[in-house]
Short mmCIF file of C-alpha atoms and ligand atoms in Angstrom, two decimals:
data_model
loop_
_atom_site.label_atom_id
_atom_site.label_comp_id
_atom_site.label_asym_id
_atom_site.label_seq_id
_atom_site.Cartn_x
_atom_site.Cartn_y
_atom_site.Cartn_z
CA ASN A 1 -9.44 -25.89 -30.21
CA HIS A 2 -7.20 -24.85 -27.52
CA ASN A 3 -7.56 -27.65 -25.00
CA PRO A 4 -6.10 -30.50 -27.10
CA LYS A 5 -7.16 -33.60 -25.80
CA THR A 6 -4.28 -35.79 -25.86
CA SER A 7 -2.29 -39.22 -24.53
CA ILE A 8 1.27 -38.36 -23.79
CA VAL A 9 3.37 -41.75 -23.94
CA LEU A 10 6.55 -40.58 -21.92
CA PHE A 11 9.47 -42.74 -22.32
CA GLY A 12 11.88 -42.57 -19.45
CA ALA A 13 9.18 -41.68 -16.68
CA THR A 14 11.73 -42.52 -13.93
CA GLY A 15 14.47 -40.07 -15.40
CA ASP A 16 15.79 -36.53 -14.29
CA LEU A 17 14.38 -34.83 -17.35
CA ALA A 18 10.89 -36.09 -16.64
CA LYS A 19 11.06 -35.07 -12.81
CA ARG A 20 12.59 -31.87 -13.51
CA LYS A 21 11.08 -30.66 -16.00
CA LEU A 22 8.19 -32.27 -18.00
CA TYR A 23 5.74 -33.40 -14.68
CA PRO A 24 5.69 -29.70 -13.41
CA SER A 25 5.42 -28.06 -16.49
CA ILE A 26 2.46 -30.78 -17.74
CA TYR A 27 0.67 -29.95 -14.32
CA ASN A 28 1.34 -26.26 -15.10
CA LEU A 29 -0.67 -26.47 -18.45
CA TYR A 30 -3.23 -28.18 -16.48
CA ILE A 31 -3.73 -25.38 -13.69
CA THR A 32 -4.10 -22.45 -15.94
CA GLY A 33 -6.86 -23.99 -18.22
CA LYS A 34 -4.83 -25.19 -21.17
CA LEU A 35 -5.62 -29.21 -20.83
CA SER A 36 -9.15 -30.16 -20.53
CA GLU A 37 -9.74 -33.26 -18.30
CA GLN A 38 -9.19 -35.43 -21.31
CA PHE A 39 -6.03 -36.36 -21.06
CA VAL A 40 -3.97 -38.77 -19.61
CA VAL A 41 0.18 -39.45 -19.17
CA ILE A 42 1.61 -43.07 -19.83
CA GLY A 43 4.75 -43.50 -18.29
CA ILE A 44 7.20 -46.10 -19.47
CA ALA A 45 10.42 -46.79 -17.77
CA ARG A 46 12.00 -49.99 -16.81
CA ARG A 47 11.61 -49.80 -13.06
CA PRO A 48 8.37 -52.02 -11.85
CA TRP A 49 6.38 -48.84 -10.78
CA ASP A 50 2.78 -49.21 -10.53
CA ASP A 51 0.32 -46.48 -11.09
CA GLN A 52 0.35 -45.35 -7.52
CA THR A 53 4.26 -44.90 -7.48
CA LEU A 54 4.22 -43.21 -10.71
CA ARG A 55 1.95 -40.70 -8.95
CA ASP A 56 3.73 -40.25 -5.52
CA ASN A 57 6.63 -39.42 -7.80
CA VAL A 58 4.42 -37.09 -9.97
CA ARG A 59 3.24 -35.42 -6.61
CA LYS A 60 6.65 -35.26 -5.28
CA ALA A 61 8.05 -33.30 -8.46
CA ILE A 62 5.52 -30.71 -8.16
CA GLU A 63 6.09 -29.95 -4.73
CA GLU A 64 10.24 -29.83 -5.44
CA ALA A 65 9.04 -27.24 -8.21
CA HIS A 66 7.06 -24.89 -5.44
CA LEU A 67 3.98 -25.07 -7.51
CA PRO A 68 0.57 -24.53 -5.94
CA THR A 69 -0.85 -28.37 -5.08
CA ASP A 70 -4.96 -27.66 -4.73
CA ASN A 71 -5.20 -29.44 -8.04
CA ILE A 72 -2.70 -32.23 -7.79
CA GLU A 73 -4.94 -35.12 -6.28
CA GLN A 74 -7.45 -34.32 -9.65
CA PHE A 75 -4.12 -34.14 -11.85
CA CYS A 76 -2.30 -37.23 -10.63
CA ASN A 77 -5.58 -39.06 -11.50
CA HIS A 78 -4.68 -38.47 -15.37
CA PHE A 79 -1.08 -40.55 -14.83
CA PHE A 80 -0.57 -44.73 -15.57
CA TYR A 81 2.71 -46.44 -15.68
CA LEU A 82 4.04 -49.36 -17.67
CA PRO A 83 7.01 -51.03 -17.26
CA PHE A 84 8.83 -51.41 -20.09
CA ASP A 85 11.86 -53.17 -22.00
CA VAL A 86 12.17 -51.07 -25.27
CA THR A 87 13.64 -54.24 -27.12
CA ASP A 88 10.33 -56.28 -26.67
CA THR A 89 7.76 -56.45 -28.90
CA LYS A 90 5.03 -57.17 -26.10
CA SER A 91 5.92 -54.21 -24.47
CA TYR A 92 4.42 -52.24 -27.48
CA GLN A 93 1.06 -54.41 -27.77
CA ARG A 94 0.50 -54.08 -24.03
CA LEU A 95 1.22 -50.09 -24.71
CA ASN A 96 -1.01 -50.18 -27.42
CA GLN A 97 -4.14 -51.94 -25.78
CA ARG A 98 -3.67 -49.57 -22.91
CA LEU A 99 -4.10 -46.84 -24.53
CA GLN A 100 -7.02 -48.00 -26.47
CA GLU A 101 -8.51 -48.61 -23.12
CA LEU A 102 -7.50 -45.53 -21.39
CA GLU A 103 -8.39 -43.52 -24.36
CA THR A 104 -11.99 -44.48 -24.12
CA GLU A 105 -12.15 -44.14 -20.16
CA PHE A 106 -11.32 -40.78 -21.28
CA HIS A 107 -12.77 -40.18 -24.28
CA ILE A 108 -9.59 -38.77 -26.43
CA PRO A 109 -9.69 -39.98 -29.84
CA GLY A 110 -6.63 -41.02 -30.52
CA ASN A 111 -4.15 -37.96 -30.05
CA ARG A 112 -0.92 -39.64 -29.08
CA ILE A 113 2.62 -37.76 -28.44
CA TYR A 114 5.32 -39.90 -28.01
CA TYR A 115 8.20 -38.63 -26.01
CA MET A 116 11.52 -39.26 -26.01
CA ALA A 117 13.17 -38.93 -22.36
CA MET A 118 15.49 -41.63 -22.18
CA ALA A 119 19.23 -42.68 -23.33
CA PRO A 120 19.19 -41.51 -27.12
CA GLU A 121 20.06 -45.09 -28.41
CA PHE A 122 17.33 -46.30 -27.76
CA PHE A 123 15.14 -43.28 -29.62
CA GLY A 124 15.17 -45.50 -33.30
CA THR A 125 14.18 -48.45 -31.95
CA ILE A 126 11.55 -47.00 -30.08
CA ALA A 127 9.91 -45.28 -32.96
CA ILE A 128 10.48 -48.35 -35.44
CA GLN A 129 8.51 -50.66 -32.87
CA LEU A 130 5.84 -48.08 -32.20
CA LYS A 131 5.12 -48.68 -36.28
CA ASN A 132 5.57 -52.03 -36.67
CA GLU A 133 3.03 -52.81 -33.50
CA GLY A 134 0.70 -50.59 -35.09
CA VAL A 135 0.45 -47.71 -32.13
CA THR A 136 0.49 -45.28 -34.56
CA GLN A 137 -2.13 -46.69 -36.36
CA SER A 138 -4.87 -44.79 -34.00
CA ASP A 139 -7.54 -42.44 -35.37
CA GLY A 140 -6.14 -39.64 -33.94
CA TRP A 141 -2.87 -37.87 -34.88
CA ASN A 142 0.61 -39.21 -33.51
CA ARG A 143 3.70 -37.06 -32.74
CA LEU A 144 7.10 -37.74 -31.92
CA VAL A 145 9.47 -35.48 -29.30
CA ILE A 146 13.09 -36.20 -29.39
CA GLU A 147 15.13 -34.58 -27.12
CA LYS A 148 18.47 -33.61 -27.46
CA PRO A 149 21.30 -34.88 -28.02
CA PHE A 150 20.07 -35.80 -31.69
CA GLY A 151 23.11 -37.55 -32.54
CA HIS A 152 26.92 -36.87 -32.09
CA ASP A 153 28.11 -35.77 -35.29
CA LEU A 154 26.19 -35.61 -38.87
CA PRO A 155 26.59 -39.24 -39.54
CA SER A 156 24.95 -40.44 -36.39
CA ALA A 157 22.27 -37.83 -36.80
CA GLN A 158 21.73 -38.74 -40.16
CA LYS A 159 21.34 -42.82 -39.15
CA LEU A 160 19.09 -41.42 -36.30
CA ASN A 161 16.94 -39.36 -38.45
CA ASN A 162 16.41 -42.06 -41.29
CA GLU A 163 15.37 -44.57 -38.52
CA ILE A 164 12.28 -42.27 -37.02
CA ARG A 165 11.70 -41.11 -40.35
CA GLU A 166 10.78 -44.69 -41.25
CA ALA A 167 8.04 -44.62 -38.77
CA PHE A 168 7.04 -40.73 -38.70
CA THR A 169 6.74 -38.10 -41.27
CA GLU A 170 8.99 -35.10 -40.68
CA ASP A 171 5.71 -32.99 -40.01
CA GLN A 172 5.01 -35.72 -36.87
CA ILE A 173 8.84 -34.82 -35.56
CA TYR A 174 9.32 -32.43 -32.78
CA ARG A 175 12.89 -31.99 -32.24
CA ILE A 176 13.21 -30.15 -28.99
CA ASP A 177 15.51 -27.29 -28.27
CA HIS A 178 14.62 -26.22 -24.94
CA TYR A 179 16.33 -23.08 -25.83
CA LEU A 180 13.52 -22.24 -28.16
CA GLY A 181 10.96 -22.08 -25.67
CA LYS A 182 12.49 -19.52 -23.65
CA GLU A 183 10.39 -16.34 -23.47
CA MET A 184 13.25 -14.19 -24.39
CA VAL A 185 14.55 -16.27 -27.45
CA GLN A 186 11.13 -16.04 -28.34
CA ASN A 187 11.18 -12.10 -27.88
CA ILE A 188 14.03 -11.34 -30.05
CA GLU A 189 11.35 -12.27 -33.23
CA VAL A 190 9.19 -9.47 -31.37
CA ILE A 191 12.18 -7.27 -30.80
CA ARG A 192 13.17 -7.40 -34.51
CA PHE A 193 10.06 -7.68 -36.37
CA ALA A 194 8.08 -5.15 -34.34
CA ASN A 195 9.97 -2.04 -33.84
CA ALA A 196 10.70 0.48 -36.51
CA ILE A 197 13.44 1.25 -35.03
CA PHE A 198 15.60 -1.83 -34.82
CA GLU A 199 14.57 -3.35 -38.25
CA PRO A 200 16.05 -0.81 -40.82
CA LEU A 201 19.17 -0.82 -38.66
CA TRP A 202 19.49 -5.03 -38.76
CA ASN A 203 22.57 -5.61 -41.20
CA ASN A 204 26.13 -4.71 -41.81
CA ARG A 205 25.71 -1.06 -42.34
CA HIS A 206 24.78 -0.27 -38.79
CA ILE A 207 25.39 -3.35 -36.82
CA SER A 208 29.62 -4.08 -36.19
CA ASN A 209 29.17 -7.63 -34.34
CA ILE A 210 26.64 -9.52 -32.62
CA GLN A 211 27.70 -11.59 -29.18
CA ILE A 212 26.12 -14.54 -27.67
CA THR A 213 27.08 -15.65 -24.13
CA SER A 214 25.87 -18.73 -22.59
CA SER A 215 27.61 -19.38 -19.05
CA GLU A 216 27.33 -21.80 -16.38
CA VAL A 217 28.71 -21.36 -12.80
CA LEU A 218 28.40 -25.21 -12.12
CA GLY A 219 30.78 -27.96 -13.39
CA VAL A 220 30.04 -30.93 -14.99
CA GLU A 221 27.94 -32.09 -12.02
CA ASP A 222 27.27 -36.51 -12.08
CA ARG A 223 26.94 -36.21 -15.88
CA GLY A 224 30.75 -36.92 -16.25
CA GLY A 225 30.25 -39.84 -18.55
CA TYR A 226 28.01 -38.44 -20.65
CA TYR A 227 29.81 -34.85 -21.43
CA GLU A 228 33.25 -36.78 -21.94
CA THR A 229 31.67 -38.12 -25.22
CA SER A 230 29.72 -34.61 -25.94
CA GLY A 231 31.93 -31.39 -24.95
CA ALA A 232 30.59 -27.82 -25.15
CA LEU A 233 30.80 -27.70 -28.60
CA ARG A 234 28.20 -30.38 -29.50
CA ASP A 235 26.75 -29.81 -26.22
CA MET A 236 25.73 -26.29 -26.89
CA VAL A 237 26.82 -24.79 -30.02
CA GLN A 238 26.13 -27.48 -32.45
CA ASN A 239 22.57 -26.49 -31.16
CA HIS A 240 21.37 -23.67 -28.78
CA LEU A 241 23.88 -21.02 -29.42
CA LEU A 242 23.62 -21.76 -33.42
CA GLN A 243 19.67 -21.60 -33.33
CA MET A 244 20.28 -18.19 -31.34
CA VAL A 245 22.55 -17.00 -34.20
CA LEU A 246 19.72 -17.89 -36.70
CA LEU A 247 16.95 -15.97 -35.07
CA LEU A 248 19.06 -13.11 -34.92
CA SER A 249 20.37 -13.09 -38.62
CA MET A 250 17.29 -14.45 -40.48
CA ASP A 251 15.28 -12.37 -42.72
CA PRO A 252 11.67 -11.26 -41.59
CA PRO A 253 9.50 -14.19 -42.77
CA ILE A 254 6.43 -13.36 -44.78
CA ARG A 255 4.31 -14.59 -41.95
CA LEU A 256 4.47 -16.28 -38.56
CA ALA A 257 4.08 -19.44 -40.22
CA THR A 258 5.75 -22.60 -38.88
CA ASP A 259 7.20 -22.97 -42.71
CA GLU A 260 8.06 -19.93 -43.39
CA VAL A 261 10.27 -19.03 -40.22
CA ARG A 262 11.70 -22.39 -40.61
CA SER A 263 12.92 -21.39 -44.45
CA GLU A 264 13.98 -18.08 -43.31
CA LYS A 265 16.29 -19.67 -40.50
CA ILE A 266 17.16 -22.74 -43.32
CA LYS A 267 18.00 -19.78 -45.70
CA VAL A 268 20.64 -18.53 -43.63
CA LEU A 269 22.48 -21.04 -42.12
CA ARG A 270 23.10 -22.22 -45.52
CA ALA A 271 24.79 -18.52 -45.83
CA VAL A 272 27.06 -19.31 -42.44
CA ARG A 273 30.36 -19.86 -43.90
CA SER A 274 31.98 -23.30 -43.88
CA ILE A 275 34.98 -23.80 -41.50
CA SER A 276 37.39 -26.30 -42.80
CA SER A 277 39.62 -28.39 -40.15
CA GLU A 278 42.57 -26.73 -41.27
CA GLU A 279 40.77 -23.44 -40.54
CA ALA A 280 39.14 -24.28 -37.37
CA ASP A 281 42.07 -22.62 -35.16
CA ASP A 282 41.14 -18.89 -36.74
CA TYR A 283 37.45 -19.54 -36.26
CA PHE A 284 36.97 -21.47 -32.70
CA ILE A 285 39.10 -21.66 -29.54
CA ARG A 286 38.29 -24.42 -26.76
CA GLY A 287 38.96 -24.80 -23.12
CA GLN A 288 38.78 -26.52 -19.82
CA TYR A 289 38.48 -25.63 -16.82
CA ASP A 290 41.17 -25.76 -13.75
CA ALA A 291 40.68 -25.88 -9.87
CA GLY A 292 39.28 -22.24 -8.92
CA THR A 293 37.10 -20.17 -6.32
CA ILE A 294 33.43 -19.75 -7.54
CA GLN A 295 31.90 -17.76 -4.78
CA ASP A 296 33.79 -18.45 -2.07
CA HIS A 297 34.12 -22.20 -2.66
CA GLN A 298 36.87 -24.41 -3.80
CA VAL A 299 36.34 -26.51 -6.83
CA PRO A 300 37.83 -29.07 -8.40
CA GLY A 301 39.04 -29.09 -12.13
CA TYR A 302 37.53 -30.67 -14.91
CA ARG A 303 40.07 -33.65 -14.93
CA SER A 304 39.06 -34.32 -11.28
CA GLU A 305 35.63 -34.56 -11.78
CA LYS A 306 34.17 -37.86 -11.47
CA ASN A 307 33.56 -40.34 -14.27
CA VAL A 308 36.13 -37.75 -15.95
CA ASN A 309 39.15 -39.06 -17.90
CA PRO A 310 42.43 -37.90 -16.04
CA GLU A 311 43.97 -36.52 -19.22
CA SER A 312 40.88 -35.41 -20.75
CA LYS A 313 40.42 -33.17 -23.98
CA THR A 314 37.25 -32.68 -23.49
CA GLU A 315 36.20 -28.89 -23.86
CA THR A 316 33.97 -27.58 -21.31
CA PHE A 317 34.33 -23.98 -22.98
CA VAL A 318 33.95 -22.92 -26.44
CA SER A 319 34.34 -19.74 -28.18
CA GLY A 320 33.47 -18.75 -31.99
CA LYS A 321 33.19 -16.78 -35.17
CA LEU A 322 30.67 -17.63 -37.48
CA MET A 323 30.66 -15.38 -40.57
CA ILE A 324 27.38 -14.89 -42.80
CA ASP A 325 28.22 -14.78 -46.02
CA ASN A 326 24.78 -13.05 -47.85
CA HIS A 327 23.80 -9.10 -48.64
CA ARG A 328 22.67 -8.77 -44.73
CA TRP A 329 25.59 -9.62 -42.99
CA ALA A 330 28.78 -9.68 -44.74
CA GLY A 331 31.69 -8.26 -42.67
CA VAL A 332 29.32 -8.73 -39.05
CA PRO A 333 30.96 -11.34 -37.37
CA PHE A 334 28.82 -13.22 -34.99
CA TYR A 335 31.32 -14.45 -31.82
CA VAL A 336 29.93 -17.06 -29.68
CA ARG A 337 30.77 -18.36 -26.29
CA THR A 338 29.87 -21.11 -23.69
CA GLY A 339 31.04 -22.75 -21.23
CA LYS A 340 31.03 -24.33 -17.76
CA ARG A 341 32.48 -23.57 -13.84
CA MET A 342 32.29 -19.90 -15.33
CA ALA A 343 32.01 -16.40 -13.32
CA GLN A 344 28.14 -16.07 -13.77
CA LYS A 345 25.10 -18.18 -14.81
CA SER A 346 23.80 -16.36 -17.89
CA THR A 347 22.40 -16.00 -21.51
CA LYS A 348 22.40 -12.69 -23.12
CA ILE A 349 23.20 -11.26 -26.54
CA VAL A 350 24.89 -7.71 -27.08
CA VAL A 351 24.16 -6.22 -30.34
CA GLN A 352 26.90 -3.89 -30.73
CA PHE A 353 26.23 -1.00 -33.46
CA LYS A 354 28.93 0.92 -35.48
CA ASP A 355 30.34 4.00 -34.40
CA LEU A 356 29.39 7.19 -35.94
CA PRO A 357 31.36 8.58 -38.45
CA LEU A 358 32.33 11.55 -36.79
CA ASN A 359 32.55 11.81 -33.08
CA VAL A 360 32.81 15.59 -32.20
CA TYR A 361 32.67 14.73 -28.62
CA THR A 362 36.07 13.00 -28.19
CA GLN A 363 37.73 16.28 -29.88
CA LYS A 364 36.54 18.68 -27.57
CA ASN A 365 37.63 16.27 -24.68
CA GLU A 366 41.45 16.24 -24.93
CA LYS A 367 41.75 14.25 -21.17
CA GLN A 368 39.41 11.35 -22.57
CA ASP A 369 41.38 9.25 -25.23
CA SER A 370 38.44 6.86 -25.67
CA SER A 371 35.79 7.35 -28.08
CA ILE A 372 32.22 7.36 -26.89
CA HIS A 373 30.75 4.74 -25.95
CA PRO A 374 29.20 2.32 -28.67
CA ASN A 375 25.36 1.70 -29.23
CA LEU A 376 24.47 -1.86 -27.20
CA LEU A 377 21.66 -4.04 -27.28
CA VAL A 378 21.62 -6.38 -24.57
CA ILE A 379 18.95 -9.10 -24.58
CA HIS A 380 18.93 -10.69 -21.67
CA ILE A 381 17.87 -14.55 -21.64
CA GLN A 382 18.16 -15.73 -18.58
CA PRO A 383 18.24 -15.99 -15.68
CA ASP A 384 17.13 -12.27 -15.78
CA GLU A 385 14.62 -11.32 -18.64
CA GLY A 386 14.62 -8.30 -20.62
CA ILE A 387 16.33 -5.81 -22.94
CA THR A 388 19.12 -3.20 -21.93
CA LEU A 389 19.82 -0.11 -24.71
CA ILE A 390 22.95 1.43 -23.91
CA LEU A 391 22.74 5.03 -25.46
CA ASN A 392 24.99 8.04 -24.86
CA GLY A 393 23.90 11.04 -22.88
CA LYS A 394 25.22 14.41 -21.81
CA LYS A 395 27.07 14.01 -18.44
CA ILE A 396 25.62 16.65 -15.88
CA GLY A 397 27.44 19.86 -15.68
CA LEU A 398 30.57 19.44 -18.06
CA LEU A 399 30.31 20.16 -21.32
CA GLY A 400 31.35 18.11 -23.92
CA GLU A 401 31.50 15.13 -21.88
CA THR A 402 29.52 12.15 -22.52
CA ILE A 403 28.20 9.44 -20.51
CA PRO A 404 26.40 6.35 -21.44
CA VAL A 405 22.80 5.87 -20.20
CA LYS A 406 20.99 2.05 -19.65
CA LEU A 407 17.74 1.69 -20.57
CA ASP A 408 16.82 -1.11 -18.89
CA TYR A 409 13.41 -3.27 -19.26
CA SER A 410 13.12 -6.25 -17.06
CA HIS A 411 10.76 -9.61 -17.09
CA THR A 412 10.22 -10.79 -13.61
CA SER A 413 11.09 -14.42 -14.54
CA VAL A 414 9.41 -16.60 -12.24
CA ASP A 415 12.11 -18.06 -9.48
CA GLY A 416 14.91 -17.07 -12.25
CA VAL A 417 16.19 -20.60 -12.85
CA ASN A 418 14.68 -23.93 -13.54
CA THR A 419 11.36 -22.00 -14.39
CA PRO A 420 9.69 -25.04 -16.34
CA GLU A 421 8.21 -22.79 -18.90
CA ALA A 422 10.15 -23.17 -21.37
CA TYR A 423 9.09 -27.09 -21.65
CA GLU A 424 5.49 -26.16 -20.56
CA ARG A 425 5.54 -24.03 -23.95
CA LEU A 426 7.12 -26.42 -26.11
CA ILE A 427 4.78 -29.49 -24.58
CA TYR A 428 1.55 -27.04 -25.66
CA ASP A 429 2.90 -26.09 -28.71
CA CYS A 430 3.05 -29.74 -29.98
CA MET A 431 -0.17 -30.55 -28.57
CA LEU A 432 -1.45 -27.79 -31.02
CA GLY A 433 0.66 -28.89 -33.85
CA ASP A 434 2.89 -25.51 -34.01
CA ALA A 435 6.09 -26.67 -34.69
CA THR A 436 7.87 -23.28 -34.91
CA ASN A 437 9.71 -23.96 -32.35
CA PHE A 438 11.22 -27.22 -32.96
CA ALA A 439 14.40 -28.19 -34.79
CA HIS A 440 13.72 -29.07 -38.51
CA TRP A 441 15.66 -31.86 -39.84
CA ASP A 442 17.20 -29.63 -42.61
CA GLU A 443 18.71 -27.21 -39.84
CA VAL A 444 20.30 -30.11 -37.45
CA ASN A 445 21.77 -31.45 -40.69
CA LEU A 446 23.30 -28.26 -41.82
CA SER A 447 24.14 -27.66 -38.24
CA TRP A 448 26.31 -30.65 -37.88
CA ALA A 449 27.86 -30.41 -41.20
CA LEU A 450 29.04 -26.97 -40.35
CA ILE A 451 30.16 -28.11 -36.58
CA ASP A 452 32.08 -31.60 -37.57
CA PRO A 453 35.21 -30.04 -39.08
CA ILE A 454 35.83 -28.34 -35.88
CA SER A 455 35.49 -31.27 -33.85
CA GLU A 456 37.65 -33.27 -36.01
CA ALA A 457 40.50 -30.95 -36.09
CA TRP A 458 40.62 -30.60 -32.12
CA SER A 459 40.14 -34.49 -32.16
CA ASP A 460 42.84 -34.74 -34.36
CA SER A 461 45.33 -32.14 -32.69
CA ASN A 462 47.94 -33.13 -30.62
CA LYS A 463 47.70 -29.48 -28.87
CA ASP A 464 47.19 -29.23 -25.25
CA ILE A 465 43.76 -27.95 -24.52
CA ALA A 466 43.90 -24.23 -22.99
CA LYS A 467 42.97 -24.06 -19.45
CA TYR A 468 41.23 -21.28 -17.59
CA GLU A 469 40.65 -20.61 -13.72
CA ALA A 470 37.10 -21.89 -12.75
CA GLY A 471 35.22 -18.86 -12.04
CA THR A 472 36.77 -16.92 -14.50
CA MET A 473 35.26 -16.28 -18.59
CA GLY A 474 37.32 -18.60 -20.13
CA PRO A 475 41.09 -18.75 -21.49
CA ILE A 476 43.14 -16.14 -22.55
CA GLU A 477 42.67 -17.41 -26.35
CA SER A 478 38.92 -16.25 -26.27
CA GLU A 479 39.68 -12.50 -25.30
CA ARG A 480 42.43 -12.42 -28.46
CA LEU A 481 40.04 -14.44 -30.67
CA LEU A 482 38.13 -11.16 -30.71
CA GLU A 483 40.88 -8.30 -30.16
CA LYS A 484 41.89 -10.03 -33.85
CA ASP A 485 39.05 -8.23 -35.31
CA GLY A 486 39.49 -5.21 -32.96
CA PHE A 487 36.84 -6.12 -30.86
CA LYS A 488 36.02 -7.55 -27.08
CA TRP A 489 33.41 -9.14 -25.35
CA TRP A 490 31.51 -7.02 -23.45
CA PRO A 491 31.07 -7.76 -19.89
CA LEU A 492 28.13 -9.06 -18.38
CA GLU A 493 26.43 -7.04 -15.89
P1 NAD B 501 17.89 -39.82 -17.07
O1 NAD B 501 18.82 -41.40 -17.01
O2 NAD B 501 17.69 -39.54 -15.40
O3 NAD B 501 16.47 -40.93 -17.32
C1 NAD B 501 16.84 -42.09 -18.48
C2 NAD B 501 15.16 -42.82 -18.37
O4 NAD B 501 15.35 -43.68 -19.18
C3 NAD B 501 14.46 -43.59 -16.82
O5 NAD B 501 13.47 -43.25 -16.37
C4 NAD B 501 15.05 -44.83 -16.97
O6 NAD B 501 14.30 -45.82 -16.47
C5 NAD B 501 14.30 -44.97 -18.58
N1 NAD B 501 15.38 -46.26 -19.45
C6 NAD B 501 16.81 -46.21 -20.18
N2 NAD B 501 16.66 -47.38 -20.42
C7 NAD B 501 15.66 -48.10 -21.01
C8 NAD B 501 15.11 -49.40 -21.13
N3 NAD B 501 16.15 -50.22 -22.29
N4 NAD B 501 13.85 -49.53 -21.14
C9 NAD B 501 12.98 -48.62 -20.64
N5 NAD B 501 13.39 -47.28 -20.35
C10 NAD B 501 14.51 -47.06 -20.24
O7 NAD B 501 18.08 -39.42 -17.84
P2 NAD B 501 17.33 -38.02 -18.01
O8 NAD B 501 18.64 -36.90 -17.66
O9 NAD B 501 15.95 -38.23 -17.77
O10 NAD B 501 17.18 -38.05 -19.79
C11 NAD B 501 16.51 -38.33 -20.50
C12 NAD B 501 16.94 -38.00 -22.38
O11 NAD B 501 16.62 -36.35 -22.00
C13 NAD B 501 18.45 -37.46 -22.49
O12 NAD B 501 18.18 -38.14 -24.20
C14 NAD B 501 18.69 -36.47 -22.38
O13 NAD B 501 19.90 -36.21 -23.39
C15 NAD B 501 17.74 -35.88 -22.60
N6 NAD B 501 17.75 -34.42 -21.73
C16 NAD B 501 17.96 -34.18 -20.64
C17 NAD B 501 17.79 -33.14 -19.71
C18 NAD B 501 17.99 -33.31 -18.33
O14 NAD B 501 18.29 -31.99 -17.59
N7 NAD B 501 18.31 -34.20 -17.48
C19 NAD B 501 17.97 -32.38 -20.57
C20 NAD B 501 18.26 -31.85 -21.88
C21 NAD B 501 17.88 -33.48 -22.37
#
């Protein structure tokens, strides 16, 4: 069945995520025929809205996403609103009743998705109340979608997980990592496992290092309050960057089934070398943006942003090295870096292949001391989508001189930035019951265990945090991290 009949209960229906991502995504599923007419969305939040207010807001969100609005009237008729206090038992009873009425009216067989798009401190309470008030005892399936952050360290993640596991089984839980919904992130597996020219080279005999960058131009905007409690390590590395490391490093699964893919990811995650607090500085460095110029605009430093402590030590930049101690990867560093207020917005992976054992070209070419350019495979995730392969060719006319040649393949991404596609795909996967592109608890558990000693080392340190000028690629320490190993960050053009 490719047109699932579903009710979506959306906690946080008046929020930013709902407006910018979820409504446009559900609408796209509708206009592309992936949703049958047998669906409803019950929006839940504190505000005393009614169905019409929600529908007006959904319409506005879709207009702002520049989507075609032909079917919008018909679409909005599937939306209902319930003012809700998440701590009040009666709210859940009213929800259950409303669901039953709407399921009868829309012929939906009791399939229910509970989408948590609200402050994470409520996730546990909501899950437990949904069970206690019998909402999850419908005739169809019941699934819980959880937004990030999933905890802010291992103990808090375990606590949250224990709470939601009281009401939902692991296979009913869909932990969102929206990077896993991105076209080119999913393409990593295709590039690796569907190409005879890459898979045989995908190991420490042929790859020298892998670099993953996710950079932003924006600063902390109006999320200073949240960001102060989080920082780049928790906000980006623990989830998104680590997920990309796993997709790049896992062994080929025997089948493309959820359990097979997940068990390969978990297996390689267990092989990632743990880093103690004492060793943290050898593997990870942090930075914080100072004032600077971006695209001809003066921007303030992090410490002058709204709701940020003027003496804040929160990192807005992280650069780190992960080692995977298994047969395939022993000795190959995986470098990751991410930050705000950097020179450009980009998510990219660079796979650097090892040099040939003998290079006849530099020997002939006296004036050029550099060796030939290493072969690189660049996977562009956003805003451009595509791959570039850098090979060496002969420089025209000159004997014995080589020149790097770029083979470019690019996907035209819709609008470039902020396409709702990742969420669209993930919501649809959840409706179909496919959890492959969601994080399993074992992944979340192990990744916090890896990250916690680093955050502890940083919070205990009295060293001042390295600063970088807004509009650059981070502090000099980030370059040094690779120089130590004889490498450099490849430019992101
Ligand atoms: P938001 O503050 O804009 O919206 C929060 C929503 O929760 C509102 O609808 C509000 O009415 C509702 N709410 C809060 N307290 C409530 C209560 N006691 N009872 C009932 N309703 C209540 O937040 P957001 O930016 O939409 O983020 C929601 C979740 O999604 C968070 O967990 C966030 O970390 C995550 N997230 C957001 C984004 C994003 O781009 N905004 C991206 C990734 C993850």
